[in-house]
Each structure stands twice: as structure tokens, then as C-alpha cells.
Amino acid sequence: MVDRKEIDLQKVYVKIKNTLGNYVETPDFEAQQILRQIFKATYNDILIGAKRTVSVEQMRNLKGIVLRRCDHYPLQYLLGEWDFYGRSFLVGEGVLIPRADTEVLVEQALCFLKPLSTPRVLDLCSGSGCIGLTIALERPDAQVTAVEKSPVAFSYLLENNERLGAKVECLLGDALVPGIVEGMFDLIVSNPPYLTKQDIEELQTEVQFEPVEALYGEEDGLYFYRELTELYVPRLPRGGMLAYEIGEGQQDAVAEMMSAAALKSICQIRDYNGIIRCVTGMKE
Ligand code: GLN
């Protein structure tokens, strides 16, 4: 029995792209990502129609992925990893998929940390760890602590930390429980769940496969900002910064909470789609 055959990457690419075309918004990009993952194919390999000898098993795997993707199962979970800030993070069911929008929060954090040496950083509701681990890797002198309450998400956080060599202190626990983490932090960052009740009712099919506890911020989406601001502003020294990722339209409510907690120099920062995605405030 022949269990290997030769394929032409360009032909396979076109086939996947056409199949996905009826179901997803960017079939060309997704077909590239799939081939990159399964056959380690570069875009150039696809363009020139490079040949590969592949196993029956690999082809079966490929077909399975394309079929599940046609059912709107998230591509990132099918591939098992996804890029964030130039690094690959392991993902799967039970952990929120890193979004490019979140890179704006990381950039604000890194910019704030620039003049500080050996800063202490706290990342709350870490999920895959894309925020905290990226900060630690970009600033190896920083002492970063990450808190995540879901055991499944926490296992991804640990594995990503290990794989990327980020040396972040990872704590399994609920950020809203006082005393879960000790001490003061120069920078506290969080991308907490922020979708409203209505958002949850109208979720895109793909997002319905993601853990609701990583998405839902109660009726008005603002629950975590209220709680975290109250609990963690006292953990900032003078000159320390609190930085949140927020949902569309939440900037004024969140800025008001920061200001009520006596934070100053409150800034709102847009993502690459022009949506205000990040709010920061400083302790004076
Ligand atoms: N950005 C995610 C979404 O729009 C939500 C992430 C979150 O709640 N923090 O689906």
C-alpha cells in the first residue's frame, strides 16, 4: 500500500482557498496559514508550486482542518498556535485567542517601561499569556507576574511561558480575590472580559467556540474594570501606570473609573482599525 504521494503546493493551495471561499472572509490568508502549519510551506513555496512528498496521514489531517473550518471552528484552534507580536503562542479550546488589537496595549506598556530599570509588572486575566509574556520577553530585566483563574487557560500560560523562555511568575487564581498577589507594581496591565450581555447574544460563530468566561464582562461589560480598578490602584506606587484593553465605546466609562480612583494623565489609544482600544492612567 502506498502511504506517501507527491503534491503540488500551489494546486493544494488553490483547492483549499476555493473550498474555504464559500465560508470564510479571507480564504487566501487562511489557506496559506494552513499550509504553513501542516507542510511548513512558505508563501514562496506556494507561488512557485513547490512539490512535497506527504503522507496519507498528513492529507487526512489537512482535509479534517479544512472541513472543520467550513463549520466556522476557529482556525487558530485548528492550527494550535497563533502569532502575537512576532511570536507564536499555543492556543486551544478553553483559552482566548490572542488578537492583533491587543498589541496596542503591549506597545503602550513597553513605551511606559522604557525609562524604568528592573520594573515590576503585573498582568491580570492573562489567558494564553500573550501580554505578560511579550512584555517579559521584550524587557528581560522586568519582573513580570501573570494571574489567570481558569485551569485550562493556565495550562496554556505555563506552556507558553516555558516554550518562549519568558520566565514570568504564573499564578493560578482569581484576580478579583484580594491578596492573590503581593506587593507593588510599576505597571499593571489587563485585557479582562469586556463583552456586554448583548454582545454575547450576537457573537460571531467563531467566537462562540471561545471560553465565555474570558469574554463576558456582565450586563454592561464593565464589571472587571470596576473591580480591578478598586482593588489594584492601591498597588501602584507614585508614577505607576494602570493600562487596560477595552471594548468598543467603553473608554469614557473606564476613564471615569480611573479618575474616580484618583489616577491622572488618563490616555485613550486607538487600535489599527481606529477604535479606541486601550485606556491608561497614572498614579501621582
Ligand atoms: N476582543 C475580544 C472580542 O471582541 C474580547 C476580548 C475580551 O473580552 N477581553 O471578541
GROMACS .gro file of N, CA and C in nm, residues 41-200:
model
  480
   41ALA      N    1   0.510   2.514   0.466
   41ALA     CA    2   0.525   2.579   0.335
   41ALA      C    3   0.532   2.731   0.350
   42THR      N    4   0.627   2.794   0.282
   42THR     CA    5   0.632   2.940   0.280
   42THR      C    6   0.541   2.988   0.168
   43TYR      N    7   0.515   3.118   0.167
   43TYR     CA    8   0.432   3.175   0.061
   43TYR      C    9   0.501   3.153  -0.074
   44ASN      N   10   0.633   3.164  -0.073
   44ASN     CA   11   0.711   3.142  -0.195
   44ASN      C   12   0.692   2.999  -0.248
   45ASP      N   13   0.694   2.901  -0.157
   45ASP     CA   14   0.673   2.761  -0.199
   45ASP      C   15   0.539   2.747  -0.272
   46ILE      N   16   0.439   2.820  -0.221
   46ILE     CA   17   0.306   2.810  -0.281
   46ILE      C   18   0.308   2.877  -0.420
   47LEU      N   19   0.369   2.995  -0.427
   47LEU     CA   20   0.374   3.070  -0.553
   47LEU      C   21   0.439   2.992  -0.666
   48ILE      N   22   0.552   2.926  -0.634
   48ILE     CA   23   0.625   2.856  -0.740
   48ILE      C   24   0.575   2.713  -0.760
   49GLY      N   25   0.476   2.673  -0.681
   49GLY     CA   26   0.422   2.537  -0.696
   49GLY      C   27   0.523   2.431  -0.656
   50ALA      N   28   0.590   2.453  -0.544
   50ALA     CA   29   0.688   2.355  -0.495
   50ALA      C   30   0.619   2.221  -0.469
   51LYS      N   31   0.694   2.114  -0.487
   51LYS     CA   32   0.638   1.981  -0.465
   51LYS      C   33   0.675   1.932  -0.326
   52ARG      N   34   0.586   1.850  -0.271
   52ARG     CA   35   0.615   1.789  -0.141
   52ARG      C   36   0.570   1.644  -0.144
   53THR      N   37   0.648   1.558  -0.083
   53THR     CA   38   0.601   1.421  -0.067
   53THR      C   39   0.538   1.414   0.071
   54VAL      N   40   0.411   1.378   0.074
   54VAL     CA   41   0.339   1.384   0.201
   54VAL      C   42   0.275   1.250   0.232
   55SER      N   43   0.246   1.230   0.359
   55SER     CA   44   0.184   1.103   0.398
   55SER      C   45   0.032   1.113   0.388
   56VAL      N   46  -0.028   0.997   0.380
   56VAL     CA   47  -0.174   0.989   0.376
   56VAL      C   48  -0.231   1.056   0.502
   57GLU      N   49  -0.160   1.031   0.611
   57GLU     CA   50  -0.199   1.087   0.740
   57GLU      C   51  -0.205   1.241   0.734
   58GLN      N   52  -0.102   1.301   0.673
   58GLN     CA   53  -0.098   1.447   0.662
   58GLN      C   54  -0.214   1.499   0.577
   59MET      N   55  -0.243   1.428   0.469
   59MET     CA   56  -0.353   1.471   0.382
   59MET      C   57  -0.487   1.460   0.454
   60ARG      N   58  -0.499   1.354   0.535
   60ARG     CA   59  -0.623   1.334   0.610
   60ARG      C   60  -0.640   1.448   0.712
   61ASN      N   61  -0.529   1.480   0.775
   61ASN     CA   62  -0.526   1.590   0.872
   61ASN      C   63  -0.567   1.722   0.805
   62LEU      N   64  -0.510   1.746   0.688
   62LEU     CA   65  -0.539   1.868   0.613
   62LEU      C   66  -0.689   1.876   0.580
   63LYS      N   67  -0.743   1.766   0.530
   63LYS     CA   68  -0.886   1.765   0.495
   63LYS      C   69  -0.973   1.791   0.617
   64GLY      N   70  -0.935   1.729   0.728
   64GLY     CA   71  -1.009   1.748   0.853
   64GLY      C   72  -1.013   1.894   0.894
   65ILE      N   73  -0.898   1.960   0.882
   65ILE     CA   74  -0.890   2.100   0.922
   65ILE      C   75  -0.979   2.186   0.832
   66VAL      N   76  -0.971   2.162   0.702
   66VAL     CA   77  -1.049   2.244   0.608
   66VAL      C   78  -1.200   2.223   0.634
   67LEU      N   79  -1.237   2.097   0.657
   67LEU     CA   80  -1.379   2.070   0.681
   67LEU      C   81  -1.430   2.138   0.809
   68ARG      N   82  -1.350   2.129   0.916
   68ARG     CA   83  -1.394   2.192   1.042
   68ARG      C   84  -1.398   2.343   1.027
   69ARG      N   85  -1.307   2.395   0.949
   69ARG     CA   86  -1.304   2.540   0.928
   69ARG      C   87  -1.429   2.586   0.852
   70CYS      N   88  -1.479   2.499   0.763
   70CYS     CA   89  -1.603   2.532   0.690
   70CYS      C   90  -1.721   2.541   0.787
   71ASP      N   91  -1.708   2.477   0.904
   71ASP     CA   92  -1.811   2.486   1.008
   71ASP      C   93  -1.785   2.604   1.101
   72HIS      N   94  -1.690   2.689   1.064
   72HIS     CA   95  -1.656   2.810   1.142
   72HIS      C   96  -1.587   2.783   1.274
   73TYR      N   97  -1.532   2.662   1.288
   73TYR     CA   98  -1.448   2.636   1.405
   73TYR      C   99  -1.323   2.725   1.389
   74PRO      N  100  -1.276   2.791   1.496
   74PRO     CA  101  -1.166   2.888   1.479
   74PRO      C  102  -1.039   2.827   1.419
   75LEU      N  103  -0.987   2.894   1.321
   75LEU     CA  104  -0.863   2.850   1.255
   75LEU      C  105  -0.750   2.836   1.356
   76GLN      N  106  -0.745   2.930   1.450
   76GLN     CA  107  -0.635   2.931   1.548
   76GLN      C  108  -0.635   2.805   1.634
   77TYR      N  109  -0.754   2.756   1.670
   77TYR     CA  110  -0.762   2.632   1.748
   77TYR      C  111  -0.722   2.512   1.662
   78LEU      N  112  -0.761   2.516   1.535
   78LEU     CA  113  -0.726   2.405   1.446
   78LEU      C  114  -0.576   2.395   1.426
   79LEU      N  115  -0.511   2.511   1.418
   79LEU     CA  116  -0.366   2.511   1.397
   79LEU      C  117  -0.291   2.489   1.528
   80GLY      N  118  -0.356   2.523   1.640
   80GLY     CA  119  -0.295   2.500   1.771
   80GLY      C  120  -0.197   2.607   1.814
   81GLU      N  121  -0.173   2.704   1.727
   81GLU     CA  122  -0.088   2.817   1.768
   81GLU      C  123  -0.120   2.939   1.684
   82TRP      N  124  -0.084   3.055   1.738
   82TRP     CA  125  -0.115   3.180   1.665
   82TRP      C  126  -0.014   3.287   1.701
   83ASP      N  127   0.018   3.369   1.603
   83ASP     CA  128   0.122   3.471   1.625
   83ASP      C  129   0.069   3.592   1.700
   84PHE      N  130   0.153   3.643   1.789
   84PHE     CA  131   0.123   3.767   1.858
   84PHE      C  132   0.255   3.840   1.878
   85TYR      N  133   0.263   3.961   1.832
   85TYR     CA  134   0.382   4.043   1.846
   85TYR      C  135   0.507   3.967   1.800
   86GLY      N  136   0.490   3.894   1.690
   86GLY     CA  137   0.605   3.826   1.630
   86GLY      C  138   0.646   3.694   1.693
   87ARG      N  139   0.564   3.645   1.786
   87ARG     CA  140   0.597   3.516   1.847
   87ARG      C  141   0.474   3.425   1.841
   88SER      N  142   0.499   3.294   1.841
   88SER     CA  143   0.389   3.201   1.830
   88SER      C  144   0.344   3.154   1.969
   89PHE      N  145   0.214   3.166   1.996
   89PHE     CA  146   0.156   3.122   2.124
   89PHE      C  147   0.069   3.000   2.101
   90LEU      N  148   0.084   2.901   2.188
   90LEU     CA  149  -0.003   2.783   2.179
   90LEU      C  150  -0.143   2.823   2.223
   91VAL      N  151  -0.243   2.778   2.148
   91VAL     CA  152  -0.382   2.804   2.184
   91VAL      C  153  -0.466   2.680   2.158
   92GLY      N  154  -0.581   2.674   2.223
   92GLY     CA  155  -0.674   2.565   2.201
   92GLY      C  156  -0.800   2.597   2.279
   93GLU      N  157  -0.898   2.508   2.270
   93GLU     CA  158  -1.024   2.533   2.339
   93GLU      C  159  -1.000   2.564   2.486
   94GLY      N  160  -1.071   2.663   2.535
   94GLY     CA  161  -1.056   2.697   2.677
   94GLY      C  162  -0.966   2.817   2.701
   95VAL      N  163  -0.901   2.867   2.595
   95VAL     CA  164  -0.818   2.987   2.614
   95VAL      C  165  -0.852   3.088   2.503
   96LEU      N  166  -0.858   3.215   2.542
   96LEU     CA  167  -0.889   3.318   2.443
   96LEU      C  168  -0.775   3.329   2.341
   97ILE      N  169  -0.813   3.345   2.215
   97ILE     CA  170  -0.715   3.356   2.107
   97ILE      C  171  -0.654   3.497   2.108
   98PRO      N  172  -0.520   3.509   2.106
   98PRO     CA  173  -0.460   3.643   2.102
   98PRO      C  174  -0.505   3.719   1.977
   99ARG      N  175  -0.540   3.847   1.998
   99ARG     CA  176  -0.583   3.933   1.887
   99ARG      C  177  -0.478   4.041   1.858
  100ALA      N  178  -0.469   4.076   1.731
  100ALA     CA  179  -0.374   4.182   1.692
  100ALA      C  180  -0.407   4.313   1.765
  101ASP      N  181  -0.535   4.339   1.792
  101ASP     CA  182  -0.575   4.463   1.862
  101ASP      C  183  -0.499   4.481   1.994
  102THR      N  184  -0.471   4.368   2.057
  102THR     CA  185  -0.408   4.371   2.190
  102THR      C  186  -0.263   4.419   2.184
  103GLU      N  187  -0.204   4.415   2.064
  103GLU     CA  188  -0.065   4.462   2.052
  103GLU      C  189  -0.053   4.610   2.088
  104VAL      N  190  -0.164   4.683   2.073
  104VAL     CA  191  -0.163   4.826   2.108
  104VAL      C  192  -0.138   4.842   2.259
  105LEU      N  193  -0.199   4.756   2.339
  105LEU     CA  194  -0.179   4.760   2.484
  105LEU      C  195  -0.033   4.728   2.518
  106VAL      N  196   0.021   4.628   2.450
  106VAL     CA  197   0.161   4.590   2.473
  106VAL      C  198   0.254   4.706   2.438
  107GLU      N  199   0.224   4.773   2.328
  107GLU     CA  200   0.309   4.886   2.289
  107GLU      C  201   0.305   4.999   2.393
  108GLN      N  202   0.186   5.027   2.445
  108GLN     CA  203   0.176   5.130   2.549
  108GLN      C  204   0.258   5.089   2.670
  109ALA      N  205   0.248   4.962   2.706
  109ALA     CA  206   0.319   4.912   2.823
  109ALA      C  207   0.469   4.927   2.803
  110LEU      N  208   0.518   4.885   2.686
  110LEU     CA  209   0.663   4.891   2.661
  110LEU      C  210   0.713   5.034   2.658
  111CYS      N  211   0.632   5.122   2.606
  111CYS     CA  212   0.669   5.263   2.599
  111CYS      C  213   0.680   5.320   2.741
  112PHE      N  214   0.583   5.286   2.825
  112PHE     CA  215   0.586   5.332   2.964
  112PHE      C  216   0.710   5.278   3.037
  113LEU      N  217   0.745   5.153   3.008
  113LEU     CA  218   0.855   5.088   3.082
  113LEU      C  219   0.994   5.135   3.037
  114LYS      N  220   0.999   5.198   2.921
  114LYS     CA  221   1.129   5.234   2.862
  114LYS      C  222   1.227   5.300   2.962
  115PRO      N  223   1.187   5.405   3.032
  115PRO     CA  224   1.286   5.469   3.120
  115PRO      C  225   1.308   5.397   3.254
  116LEU      N  226   1.233   5.291   3.282
  116LEU     CA  227   1.246   5.224   3.412
  116LEU      C  228   1.342   5.105   3.402
  117SER      N  229   1.421   5.084   3.508
  117SER     CA  230   1.504   4.963   3.504
  117SER      C  231   1.449   4.865   3.608
  118THR      N  232   1.458   4.737   3.575
  118THR     CA  233   1.402   4.626   3.654
  118THR      C  234   1.262   4.656   3.711
  119PRO      N  235   1.169   4.698   3.622
  119PRO     CA  236   1.034   4.727   3.670
  119PRO      C  237   0.959   4.601   3.712
  120ARG      N  238   0.862   4.621   3.801
  120ARG     CA  239   0.773   4.510   3.838
  120ARG      C  240   0.643   4.528   3.760
  121VAL      N  241   0.599   4.421   3.695
  121VAL     CA  242   0.481   4.428   3.608
  121VAL      C  243   0.382   4.318   3.648
  122LEU      N  244   0.254   4.353   3.649
  122LEU     CA  245   0.150   4.255   3.681
  122LEU      C  246   0.051   4.248   3.565
  123ASP      N  247   0.027   4.126   3.514
  123ASP     CA  248  -0.070   4.105   3.406
  123ASP      C  249  -0.186   4.025   3.464
  124LEU      N  250  -0.305   4.086   3.467
  124LEU     CA  251  -0.422   4.020   3.526
  124LEU      C  252  -0.513   3.964   3.418
  125CYS      N  253  -0.573   3.849   3.445
  125CYS     CA  254  -0.657   3.778   3.347
  125CYS      C  255  -0.572   3.747   3.223
  126SER      N  256  -0.463   3.678   3.243
  126SER     CA  257  -0.360   3.658   3.141
  126SER      C  258  -0.398   3.571   3.022
  127GLY      N  259  -0.483   3.471   3.042
  127GLY     CA  260  -0.517   3.381   2.931
  127GLY      C  261  -0.392   3.310   2.880
  128SER      N  262  -0.370   3.315   2.748
  128SER     CA  263  -0.254   3.249   2.687
  128SER      C  264  -0.123   3.310   2.735
  129GLY      N  265  -0.132   3.430   2.793
  129GLY     CA  266  -0.011   3.499   2.841
  129GLY      C  267   0.047   3.594   2.739
  130CYS      N  268  -0.026   3.617   2.629
  130CYS     CA  269   0.036   3.695   2.521
  130CYS      C  270   0.082   3.834   2.568
  131ILE      N  271   0.012   3.897   2.661
  131ILE     CA  272   0.053   4.031   2.705
  131ILE      C  273   0.174   4.021   2.799
  132GLY      N  274   0.158   3.948   2.907
  132GLY     CA  275   0.263   3.942   3.008
  132GLY      C  276   0.392   3.880   2.956
  133LEU      N  277   0.379   3.772   2.879
  133LEU     CA  278   0.498   3.704   2.827
  133LEU      C  279   0.571   3.793   2.726
  134THR      N  280   0.494   3.863   2.643
  134THR     CA  281   0.557   3.952   2.545
  134THR      C  282   0.634   4.062   2.616
  135ILE      N  283   0.573   4.120   2.719
  135ILE     CA  284   0.642   4.226   2.794
  135ILE      C  285   0.772   4.170   2.853
  136ALA      N  286   0.763   4.051   2.913
  136ALA     CA  287   0.882   3.991   2.975
  136ALA      C  288   0.991   3.963   2.872
  137LEU      N  289   0.949   3.921   2.752
  137LEU     CA  290   1.049   3.888   2.650
  137LEU      C  291   1.111   4.013   2.588
  138GLU      N  292   1.030   4.118   2.579
  138GLU     CA  293   1.082   4.243   2.524
  138GLU      C  294   1.168   4.316   2.627
  139ARG      N  295   1.137   4.292   2.754
  139ARG     CA  296   1.211   4.358   2.861
  139ARG      C  297   1.261   4.254   2.961
  140PRO      N  298   1.368   4.185   2.926
  140PRO     CA  299   1.415   4.075   3.012
  140PRO      C  300   1.451   4.119   3.153
  141ASP      N  301   1.472   4.248   3.175
  141ASP     CA  302   1.504   4.293   3.311
  141ASP      C  303   1.378   4.310   3.396
  142ALA      N  304   1.260   4.306   3.334
  142ALA     CA  305   1.136   4.325   3.410
  142ALA      C  306   1.102   4.199   3.488
  143GLN      N  307   1.037   4.222   3.602
  143GLN     CA  308   0.992   4.109   3.684
  143GLN      C  309   0.841   4.102   3.664
  144VAL      N  310   0.796   4.005   3.586
  144VAL     CA  311   0.655   4.002   3.546
  144VAL      C  312   0.581   3.890   3.619
  145THR      N  313   0.463   3.923   3.670
  145THR     CA  314   0.375   3.824   3.732
  145THR      C  315   0.246   3.818   3.651
  146ALA      N  316   0.197   3.698   3.622
  146ALA     CA  317   0.074   3.681   3.546
  146ALA      C  318  -0.026   3.601   3.629
  147VAL      N  319  -0.153   3.648   3.630
  147VAL     CA  320  -0.257   3.580   3.708
  147VAL      C  321  -0.368   3.533   3.614
  148GLU      N  322  -0.404   3.405   3.626
  148GLU     CA  323  -0.513   3.351   3.543
  148GLU      C  324  -0.594   3.253   3.627
  149LYS      N  325  -0.727   3.262   3.619
  149LYS     CA  326  -0.808   3.177   3.708
  149LYS      C  327  -0.855   3.046   3.645
  150SER      N  328  -0.865   3.041   3.512
  150SER     CA  329  -0.913   2.917   3.452
  150SER      C  330  -0.799   2.816   3.443
  151PRO      N  331  -0.818   2.696   3.500
  151PRO     CA  332  -0.710   2.597   3.497
  151PRO      C  333  -0.668   2.560   3.354
  152VAL      N  334  -0.764   2.558   3.262
  152VAL     CA  335  -0.728   2.522   3.124
  152VAL      C  336  -0.642   2.633   3.063
  153ALA      N  337  -0.690   2.758   3.076
  153ALA     CA  338  -0.611   2.870   3.024
  153ALA      C  339  -0.474   2.874   3.091
  154PHE      N  340  -0.473   2.846   3.221
  154PHE     CA  341  -0.347   2.850   3.296
  154PHE      C  342  -0.246   2.749   3.241
  155SER      N  343  -0.295   2.634   3.196
  155SER     CA  344  -0.201   2.535   3.142
  155SER      C  345  -0.137   2.589   3.013
  156TYR      N  346  -0.213   2.664   2.934
  156TYR     CA  347  -0.153   2.727   2.815
  156TYR      C  348  -0.052   2.836   2.855
  157LEU      N  349  -0.089   2.911   2.958
  157LEU     CA  350   0.001   3.016   3.007
  157LEU      C  351   0.136   2.955   3.048
  158LEU      N  352   0.129   2.846   3.124
  158LEU     CA  353   0.252   2.780   3.169
  158LEU      C  354   0.335   2.727   3.052
  159GLU      N  355   0.265   2.665   2.958
  159GLU     CA  356   0.336   2.605   2.846
  159GLU      C  357   0.400   2.711   2.757
  160ASN      N  358   0.326   2.821   2.734
  160ASN     CA  359   0.382   2.930   2.653
  160ASN      C  360   0.501   2.992   2.724
  161ASN      N  361   0.490   3.007   2.854
  161ASN     CA  362   0.599   3.065   2.933
  161ASN      C  363   0.725   2.981   2.919
  162GLU      N  364   0.704   2.851   2.927
  162GLU     CA  365   0.815   2.756   2.917
  162GLU      C  366   0.877   2.757   2.777
  163ARG      N  367   0.790   2.745   2.678
  163ARG     CA  368   0.835   2.737   2.538
  163ARG      C  369   0.910   2.862   2.492
  164LEU      N  370   0.857   2.977   2.538
  164LEU     CA  371   0.916   3.104   2.493
  164LEU      C  372   1.030   3.149   2.585
  165GLY      N  373   1.045   3.079   2.697
  165GLY     CA  374   1.152   3.115   2.791
  165GLY      C  375   1.131   3.253   2.851
  166ALA      N  376   1.005   3.286   2.884
  166ALA     CA  377   0.975   3.422   2.930
  166ALA      C  378   1.003   3.445   3.078
  167LYS      N  379   1.015   3.339   3.154
  167LYS     CA  380   1.047   3.348   3.297
  167LYS      C  381   0.950   3.435   3.376
  168VAL      N  382   0.822   3.426   3.339
  168VAL     CA  383   0.718   3.500   3.410
  168VAL      C  384   0.672   3.416   3.529
  169GLU      N  385   0.642   3.484   3.640
  169GLU     CA  386   0.585   3.414   3.754
  169GLU      C  387   0.436   3.396   3.726
  170CYS      N  388   0.389   3.272   3.714
  170CYS     CA  389   0.249   3.248   3.678
  170CYS      C  390   0.171   3.201   3.800
  171LEU      N  391   0.059   3.268   3.828
  171LEU     CA  392  -0.022   3.232   3.943
  171LEU      C  393  -0.160   3.188   3.898
  172LEU      N  394  -0.202   3.071   3.946
  172LEU     CA  395  -0.338   3.023   3.918
  172LEU      C  396  -0.429   3.079   4.026
  173GLY      N  397  -0.521   3.166   3.986
  173GLY     CA  398  -0.610   3.222   4.086
  173GLY      C  399  -0.693   3.336   4.027
  174ASP      N  400  -0.790   3.379   4.108
  174ASP     CA  401  -0.884   3.481   4.063
  174ASP      C  402  -0.829   3.620   4.098
  175ALA      N  403  -0.807   3.700   3.996
  175ALA     CA  404  -0.751   3.835   4.016
  175ALA      C  405  -0.841   3.920   4.107
  176LEU      N  406  -0.969   3.884   4.116
  176LEU     CA  407  -1.062   3.966   4.195
  176LEU      C  408  -1.062   3.928   4.344
  177VAL      N  409  -0.987   3.824   4.378
  177VAL     CA  410  -0.978   3.787   4.520
  177VAL      C  411  -0.862   3.865   4.582
  178PRO      N  412  -0.892   3.951   4.679
  178PRO     CA  413  -0.785   4.031   4.738
  178PRO      C  414  -0.675   3.941   4.794
  179GLY      N  415  -0.551   3.982   4.776
  179GLY     CA  416  -0.439   3.907   4.833
  179GLY      C  417  -0.386   3.796   4.744
  180ILE      N  418  -0.441   3.782   4.625
  180ILE     CA  419  -0.394   3.674   4.537
  180ILE      C  420  -0.248   3.697   4.497
  181VAL      N  421  -0.211   3.826   4.495
  181VAL     CA  422  -0.072   3.858   4.462
  181VAL      C  423  -0.025   3.970   4.555
  182GLU      N  424   0.100   3.960   4.597
  182GLU     CA  425   0.153   4.053   4.696
  182GLU      C  426   0.230   4.167   4.632
  183GLY      N  427   0.244   4.275   4.704
  183GLY     CA  428   0.341   4.378   4.667
  183GLY      C  429   0.290   4.485   4.574
  184MET      N  430   0.384   4.570   4.532
  184MET     CA  431   0.353   4.685   4.447
  184MET      C  432   0.407   4.658   4.307
  185PHE      N  433   0.345   4.723   4.208
  185PHE     CA  434   0.385   4.702   4.069
  185PHE      C  435   0.394   4.836   3.996
  186ASP      N  436   0.502   4.857   3.923
  186ASP     CA  437   0.516   4.981   3.846
  186ASP      C  438   0.411   4.989   3.736
  187LEU      N  439   0.375   4.872   3.685
  187LEU     CA  440   0.277   4.869   3.576
  187LEU      C  441   0.182   4.752   3.599
  188ILE      N  442   0.052   4.783   3.589
  188ILE     CA  443  -0.049   4.676   3.597
  188ILE      C  444  -0.128   4.679   3.467
  189VAL      N  445  -0.128   4.566   3.395
  189VAL     CA  446  -0.199   4.559   3.267
  189VAL      C  447  -0.307   4.452   3.274
  190SER      N  448  -0.412   4.472   3.196
  190SER     CA  449  -0.514   4.369   3.188
  190SER      C  450  -0.599   4.383   3.062
  191ASN      N  451  -0.628   4.268   3.004
  191ASN     CA  452  -0.731   4.261   2.900
  191ASN      C  453  -0.838   4.170   2.958
  192PRO      N  454  -0.926   4.226   3.042
  192PRO     CA  455  -1.025   4.141   3.109
  192PRO      C  456  -1.143   4.112   3.015
  193PRO      N  457  -1.232   4.024   3.056
  193PRO     CA  458  -1.353   4.002   2.975
  193PRO      C  459  -1.432   4.133   2.969
  194TYR      N  460  -1.474   4.174   2.852
  194TYR     CA  461  -1.543   4.304   2.845
  194TYR      C  462  -1.668   4.307   2.757
  195LEU      N  463  -1.710   4.192   2.706
  195LEU     CA  464  -1.829   4.196   2.621
  195LEU      C  465  -1.955   4.212   2.706
  196THR      N  466  -2.053   4.282   2.649
  196THR     CA  467  -2.180   4.305   2.720
  196THR      C  468  -2.272   4.185   2.697
  197LYS      N  469  -2.385   4.188   2.769
  197LYS     CA  470  -2.483   4.079   2.753
  197LYS      C  471  -2.529   4.073   2.608
  198GLN      N  472  -2.550   4.191   2.551
  198GLN     CA  473  -2.596   4.195   2.413
  198GLN      C  474  -2.488   4.142   2.316
  199ASP      N  475  -2.363   4.181   2.339
  199ASP     CA  476  -2.253   4.129   2.254
  199ASP      C  477  -2.253   3.977   2.255
  200ILE      N  478  -2.271   3.920   2.374
  200ILE     CA  479  -2.266   3.774   2.388
  200ILE      C  480  -2.379   3.709   2.309
   0.00000   0.00000   0.00000
